[in-house]
Short mmCIF file of C-alpha atoms and ligand atoms in Angstrom, two decimals:
data_model
loop_
_atom_site.label_atom_id
_atom_site.label_comp_id
_atom_site.label_asym_id
_atom_site.label_seq_id
_atom_site.Cartn_x
_atom_site.Cartn_y
_atom_site.Cartn_z
CA UNK A 1203 -25.96 6.93 -18.74
CA UNK A 1204 -24.01 6.76 -21.98
CA UNK A 1205 -20.25 6.69 -22.08
CA UNK A 1206 -18.81 7.90 -25.37
CA UNK A 1207 -15.25 8.15 -26.59
CA UNK A 1208 -15.55 9.67 -30.08
CA UNK A 1209 -16.42 13.18 -31.20
CA UNK A 1210 -19.11 11.87 -33.58
CA UNK A 1211 -20.96 10.20 -30.67
CA UNK A 1212 -20.66 13.35 -28.57
CA UNK A 1213 -22.09 15.45 -31.40
CA UNK A 1214 -25.04 13.05 -31.76
CA UNK A 1215 -25.83 13.26 -28.04
CA UNK A 1216 -25.51 17.04 -27.84
CA UNK A 1217 -28.03 17.32 -30.68
CA UNK A 1218 -30.47 14.70 -29.34
CA UNK A 1219 -30.80 15.50 -25.66
CA UNK A 1220 -32.90 18.29 -24.14
CA UNK A 1221 -31.53 21.75 -23.43
CA UNK A 1222 -30.19 23.48 -21.45
CA UNK A 1223 -27.12 21.29 -21.46
CA UNK A 1224 -24.88 21.60 -18.40
CA UNK A 1225 -21.27 20.49 -18.70
CA UNK A 1226 -18.70 19.58 -16.04
CA UNK A 1227 -15.17 19.07 -17.41
CA UNK A 1228 -12.89 16.97 -15.16
CA UNK A 1229 -9.69 14.96 -15.20
CA UNK A 1230 -11.40 12.12 -13.35
CA UNK A 1231 -10.54 10.38 -10.07
CA UNK A 1232 -13.67 12.07 -8.86
CA UNK A 1233 -14.49 13.23 -5.34
CA UNK A 1234 -17.24 15.20 -3.59
CA UNK A 1235 -15.92 18.45 -5.10
CA UNK A 1236 -16.62 17.18 -8.61
CA UNK A 1237 -19.99 15.74 -7.53
CA UNK A 1238 -20.99 19.12 -6.12
CA UNK A 1239 -20.42 20.63 -9.57
CA UNK A 1240 -22.49 17.83 -11.12
CA UNK A 1241 -25.35 18.34 -8.63
CA UNK A 1242 -25.42 22.05 -9.29
CA UNK A 1243 -25.56 21.36 -13.04
CA UNK A 1244 -28.35 18.84 -12.47
CA UNK A 1245 -30.40 21.45 -10.58
CA UNK A 1246 -30.07 24.01 -13.34
CA UNK A 1247 -30.01 22.00 -16.57
CA UNK A 1248 -32.22 19.48 -18.37
CA UNK A 1249 -29.20 17.40 -19.42
CA UNK A 1250 -25.82 17.03 -17.73
CA UNK A 1251 -22.64 15.89 -19.47
CA UNK A 1252 -19.34 15.20 -17.72
CA UNK A 1253 -15.98 14.83 -19.42
CA UNK A 1254 -13.17 12.73 -18.00
CA UNK A 1255 -9.88 13.44 -19.72
CA UNK A 1256 -6.41 13.75 -18.24
CA UNK A 1257 -5.14 16.49 -20.52
CA UNK A 1258 -1.44 15.99 -21.30
CA UNK A 1259 -0.90 19.52 -22.66
CA UNK A 1260 -1.50 21.16 -19.28
CA UNK A 1261 1.23 19.14 -17.52
CA UNK A 1262 4.86 20.30 -17.57
CA UNK A 1263 7.62 17.80 -18.43
CA UNK A 1264 8.56 17.44 -14.74
CA UNK A 1265 4.93 17.12 -13.57
CA UNK A 1266 2.75 14.19 -12.54
CA UNK A 1267 1.00 13.30 -15.85
CA UNK A 1268 2.02 9.61 -15.79
CA UNK A 1269 1.28 9.28 -12.06
CA UNK A 1270 -2.01 11.20 -12.15
CA UNK A 1271 -4.60 8.93 -10.47
CA UNK A 1272 -7.09 7.27 -12.82
CA UNK A 1273 -10.03 4.93 -12.14
CA UNK A 1274 -12.72 5.13 -14.82
CA UNK A 1275 -15.05 2.38 -13.47
CA UNK A 1276 -15.09 4.04 -10.05
CA UNK A 1277 -15.73 7.47 -11.63
CA UNK A 1278 -18.63 6.14 -13.72
CA UNK A 1279 -20.12 4.50 -10.63
CA UNK A 1280 -20.02 7.84 -8.86
CA UNK A 1281 -21.66 9.99 -11.55
CA UNK A 1282 -24.35 7.57 -12.72
CA UNK A 1283 -26.51 7.95 -9.55
CA UNK A 1284 -26.27 11.74 -9.91
CA UNK A 1285 -28.39 11.71 -13.06
CA UNK A 1286 -25.61 12.41 -15.54
CA UNK A 1287 -26.88 11.71 -19.08
CA UNK A 1288 -23.53 11.16 -20.74
CA UNK A 1289 -19.84 10.97 -20.06
CA UNK A 1290 -17.28 11.97 -22.67
CA UNK A 1291 -14.06 10.00 -22.17
CA UNK A 1292 -11.88 10.56 -25.22
CA UNK A 1293 -8.37 9.21 -25.78
CA UNK A 1294 -5.40 11.53 -26.21
CA UNK A 1295 -5.43 10.64 -29.95
CA UNK A 1296 -9.06 11.75 -30.30
CA UNK A 1297 -8.36 15.09 -28.62
CA UNK A 1298 -4.95 15.67 -30.21
CA UNK A 1299 -4.73 13.86 -33.55
CA UNK A 1300 -1.39 13.91 -35.37
CA UNK A 1301 -0.60 17.40 -36.54
CA UNK A 1302 -2.92 19.29 -34.16
CA UNK A 1303 -1.16 22.61 -33.77
CA UNK A 1304 -3.60 25.33 -32.71
CA UNK A 1305 -3.53 26.83 -29.23
CA UNK A 1306 -5.81 29.08 -27.23
CA UNK A 1307 -3.97 31.46 -24.98
CA UNK A 1308 -5.40 34.02 -22.57
CA UNK A 1309 -3.14 37.05 -21.96
CA UNK A 1310 -2.23 38.74 -18.69
CA UNK A 1311 -4.57 36.73 -16.44
CA UNK A 1312 -2.72 33.50 -17.16
CA UNK A 1313 0.75 34.92 -16.45
CA UNK A 1314 1.09 35.20 -12.62
CA UNK A 1315 0.65 32.56 -9.88
CA UNK A 1316 0.03 29.13 -11.44
CA UNK A 1317 1.05 30.53 -14.82
CA UNK A 1318 4.43 31.66 -13.48
CA UNK A 1319 5.12 28.38 -11.67
CA UNK A 1320 3.72 26.05 -14.33
CA UNK A 1321 4.86 27.42 -17.71
CA UNK A 1322 2.45 26.41 -20.47
CA UNK A 1323 -0.15 25.10 -18.01
CA UNK A 1324 -2.92 27.52 -18.87
CA UNK A 1325 -2.27 27.28 -22.60
CA UNK A 1326 -3.00 23.57 -22.23
CA UNK A 1327 -6.07 24.21 -20.06
CA UNK A 1328 -7.64 26.84 -22.30
CA UNK A 1329 -6.92 24.83 -25.44
CA UNK A 1330 -8.52 21.65 -24.13
CA UNK A 1331 -11.48 23.49 -22.58
CA UNK A 1332 -12.10 25.38 -25.84
CA UNK A 1333 -12.01 22.07 -27.70
CA UNK A 1334 -14.35 20.43 -25.18
CA UNK A 1335 -16.73 23.41 -25.43
CA UNK A 1336 -16.73 23.05 -29.24
CA UNK A 1337 -17.40 19.32 -29.04
CA UNK A 1338 -20.04 19.41 -26.27
CA UNK A 1339 -21.55 22.87 -27.07
CA UNK A 1340 -22.97 23.31 -23.58
CA UNK A 1341 -25.23 26.15 -22.45
CA UNK A 1342 -23.66 26.27 -18.97
CA UNK A 1343 -20.44 24.91 -17.55
CA UNK A 1344 -19.41 24.48 -13.95
CA UNK A 1345 -15.96 25.22 -12.53
CA UNK A 1346 -14.66 25.01 -8.96
CA UNK A 1347 -13.41 28.04 -7.07
CA UNK A 1348 -10.67 25.72 -5.76
CA UNK A 1349 -8.87 26.48 -9.04
CA UNK A 1350 -9.40 30.21 -8.70
CA UNK A 1351 -7.09 31.38 -11.47
CA UNK A 1352 -8.34 28.69 -13.86
CA UNK A 1353 -11.91 29.87 -13.30
CA UNK A 1354 -10.93 33.46 -14.09
CA UNK A 1355 -8.87 32.48 -17.14
CA UNK A 1356 -11.72 30.39 -18.57
CA UNK A 1357 -14.29 33.10 -17.91
CA UNK A 1358 -12.03 35.52 -19.80
CA UNK A 1359 -11.55 33.08 -22.69
CA UNK A 1360 -15.31 32.52 -23.01
CA UNK A 1361 -15.95 36.27 -22.96
CA UNK A 1362 -13.12 37.29 -25.30
CA UNK A 1363 -13.96 34.57 -27.83
CA UNK A 1364 -17.74 35.22 -27.68
CA UNK A 1365 -18.44 31.61 -26.78
CA UNK A 1366 -21.88 32.40 -25.37
CA UNK A 1367 -21.51 29.84 -22.58
CA UNK A 1368 -22.32 30.61 -18.92
CA UNK A 1369 -19.36 29.88 -16.67
CA UNK A 1370 -20.80 29.03 -13.23
CA UNK A 1371 -18.42 29.14 -10.24
CA UNK A 1372 -18.92 26.57 -7.47
CA UNK A 1373 -17.48 27.07 -3.93
CA UNK A 1374 -14.62 24.85 -2.80
CA UNK A 1375 -15.65 21.60 -1.14
CA UNK A 1376 -13.48 20.64 1.85
CA UNK A 1377 -12.81 17.60 3.98
CA UNK A 1378 -14.23 17.81 7.51
CA UNK A 1379 -10.92 19.17 8.79
CA UNK A 1380 -10.74 21.87 6.13
CA UNK A 1381 -8.37 20.38 3.54
CA UNK A 1382 -9.68 21.27 0.07
CA UNK A 1383 -10.68 18.10 -1.78
CA UNK A 1384 -8.33 17.25 -4.64
CA UNK A 1385 -7.57 14.19 -6.72
CA UNK A 1386 -3.94 14.79 -5.72
CA UNK A 1387 -4.66 14.35 -1.99
CA UNK A 1388 -4.21 10.57 -2.47
CA UNK A 1389 -0.48 11.18 -2.98
CA UNK A 1390 -0.10 12.47 0.60
CA UNK A 1391 1.31 10.10 3.22
CA UNK A 1392 -0.31 10.33 6.70
CA UNK A 1393 2.26 12.85 7.99
CA UNK A 1394 1.90 15.04 4.91
CA UNK A 1395 -1.89 14.78 5.09
CA UNK A 1396 -1.75 16.15 8.63
CA UNK A 1397 0.76 18.83 7.69
CA UNK A 1398 -1.41 19.94 4.75
CA UNK A 1399 -3.96 21.33 7.20
CA UNK A 1400 -1.73 24.39 7.54
CA UNK A 1401 -3.08 25.56 4.17
CA UNK A 1402 -6.63 26.00 5.38
CA UNK A 1403 -5.43 27.33 8.73
CA UNK A 1404 -3.35 29.97 6.98
CA UNK A 1405 -6.33 31.03 4.85
CA UNK A 1406 -8.50 31.25 7.95
CA UNK A 1407 -5.80 33.42 9.53
CA UNK A 1408 -5.88 35.71 6.48
CA UNK A 1409 -9.64 35.97 6.85
CA UNK A 1410 -9.39 36.79 10.57
CA UNK A 1411 -6.77 39.46 9.93
CA UNK A 1412 -8.93 40.99 7.20
CA UNK A 1413 -12.03 40.97 9.40
CA UNK A 1414 -10.04 42.63 12.19
CA UNK A 1415 -9.35 45.48 9.75
CA UNK A 1416 -5.94 44.57 8.30
CA UNK A 1417 -5.65 46.05 4.78
CA UNK A 1418 -1.88 45.84 4.33
CA UNK A 1419 -1.50 42.98 1.82
CA UNK A 1420 2.15 42.34 2.70
CA UNK A 1421 1.27 42.00 6.40
CA UNK A 1422 -1.24 39.29 5.45
CA UNK A 1423 1.22 37.56 3.08
CA UNK A 1424 3.89 37.58 5.81
CA UNK A 1425 1.67 36.07 8.49
CA UNK A 1426 0.27 33.45 6.12
CA UNK A 1427 3.84 32.51 5.12
CA UNK A 1428 4.94 32.32 8.77
CA UNK A 1429 2.09 30.01 9.69
CA UNK A 1430 2.92 27.66 6.80
CA UNK A 1431 6.67 27.81 7.43
CA UNK A 1432 6.08 26.61 11.00
CA UNK A 1433 5.16 23.27 9.39
CA UNK A 1434 8.46 21.52 8.54
CA UNK A 1435 6.93 19.33 5.77
CA UNK A 1436 5.53 22.35 3.90
CA UNK A 1437 7.53 24.05 1.13
CA UNK A 1438 5.95 27.25 -0.15
CA UNK A 1439 5.89 28.00 -3.88
CA UNK A 1440 3.93 31.20 -3.54
CA UNK A 1441 1.65 33.10 -1.20
CA UNK A 1442 -0.29 35.79 -3.01
CA UNK A 1443 -2.71 38.55 -2.06
CA UNK A 1444 -3.97 39.88 -5.37
CA UNK A 1445 -6.83 41.83 -6.88
CA UNK A 1446 -9.69 39.33 -7.10
CA UNK A 1447 -10.39 40.21 -10.73
CA UNK A 1448 -7.06 41.13 -12.37
CA UNK A 1449 -4.86 38.91 -10.14
CA UNK A 1450 -2.32 41.74 -9.81
CA UNK A 1451 -0.46 41.67 -6.50
CA UNK A 1452 -1.77 44.27 -4.08
CA UNK A 1453 -0.02 46.64 -1.70
CA UNK A 1454 -3.20 47.84 0.01
CA UNK A 1455 -6.50 45.98 -0.02
CA UNK A 1456 -9.30 48.18 -1.33
CA UNK A 1457 -11.80 45.94 -3.15
CA UNK A 1458 -12.12 42.14 -3.09
CA UNK A 1459 -8.77 40.34 -2.77
CA UNK A 1460 -7.83 36.76 -3.62
CA UNK A 1461 -5.46 35.08 -1.17
CA UNK A 1462 -4.00 32.11 -3.00
CA UNK A 1463 -1.17 29.72 -2.32
CA UNK A 1464 0.74 26.78 -3.74
CA UNK A 1465 2.64 24.58 -1.30
CA UNK A 1466 4.54 21.33 -1.76
CA UNK A 1467 4.41 18.42 0.66
CA UNK A 1468 7.02 15.94 -0.52
CA UNK A 1469 6.25 15.40 -4.21
CA UNK A 1470 2.67 16.63 -3.87
CA UNK A 1471 1.80 20.17 -4.87
CA UNK A 1472 -1.39 21.59 -3.38
CA UNK A 1473 -3.19 24.86 -4.08
CA UNK A 1474 -5.91 26.63 -2.13
CA UNK A 1475 -7.43 30.09 -1.87
CA UNK A 1476 -9.98 32.32 -0.26
CA UNK A 1477 -11.49 35.64 -1.31
CA UNK A 1478 -11.47 38.52 1.16
CA UNK A 1479 -14.43 40.82 0.68
P1 AMP B 2070 -10.00 18.47 -11.99
O1 AMP B 2070 -10.54 17.11 -12.20
O2 AMP B 2070 -9.07 18.57 -10.81
O3 AMP B 2070 -9.45 19.10 -13.23
O4 AMP B 2070 -11.23 19.37 -11.57
C1 AMP B 2070 -12.39 19.45 -12.36
C2 AMP B 2070 -13.27 20.54 -11.84
O5 AMP B 2070 -13.62 20.27 -10.48
C3 AMP B 2070 -12.59 21.93 -11.84
O6 AMP B 2070 -13.55 22.91 -12.19
C4 AMP B 2070 -12.17 22.09 -10.40
O7 AMP B 2070 -12.05 23.43 -9.99
C5 AMP B 2070 -13.32 21.39 -9.69
N1 AMP B 2070 -12.90 20.99 -8.34
C6 AMP B 2070 -11.83 20.24 -8.00
N2 AMP B 2070 -11.73 20.13 -6.66
C7 AMP B 2070 -12.76 20.83 -6.14
C8 AMP B 2070 -13.20 21.11 -4.81
N3 AMP B 2070 -12.57 20.64 -3.74
N4 AMP B 2070 -14.31 21.87 -4.65
C9 AMP B 2070 -14.96 22.38 -5.74
N5 AMP B 2070 -14.60 22.14 -7.01
C10 AMP B 2070 -13.51 21.39 -7.21
#
């Protein structure tokens, strides 16, 4: 496995190694969720590349950029046995040299939910992912459904900008008790870790209500909110029941609906979602 930090080395590898090239962009501090993306890429592609880059432009000024967990040796030890051919681990200066001033912005899809609560977040995500796509030039890329809006925004970017790259969605990987795996879970103290289970429970409740025939989106939002609010350590940012494709909030559920939420436990902000169909 080769670990490269410059764009010139990445270009050499993308030209040398067999196609199709599968690409898994990450911010590192890897867990089973990331490895599931890598394994899927390995099954479908001759060569797999992973990027590890904590992208400063997608963090707000009050967010956890400086504290974001990092452990490159551990990450490399995790991906090497998975058959990854190369890891791209650029510095901030390589990705954003002095004077860099071009941004990729997806319209309406990036406005609600995470976009509303993290101003500028998706502009940072789409810009760095577009740059990574241009550097790596993959045939297929793998994104987790855990970040449901991100997946939709990137799919839209790739389509609108004619990037010709397959965006493959991968189902959310959970801990045994249901908590969605996240690099940020390490921030949780034991009480918060226990409290965070209310996220998955509330999504299961939404699913049960839907299966029992509930189609009133507000009734689902209300009951999801009530379940989370019963947990004193949980502070809701949003609970959404939206059209699975457009992410517009629904009154009545007709087609597929995305139930998504962002909840704070102390200083840790967690997101999770499920699609009702
Ligand atoms: P991150 O390192 O958090 O930026 O995530 C990199 C990629 O891994 C993104 O496509 C995420 O959606 C995906 N990912 C993160 N956590 C999970 C999870 N629990 N299950 C599936 N995919 C995940």
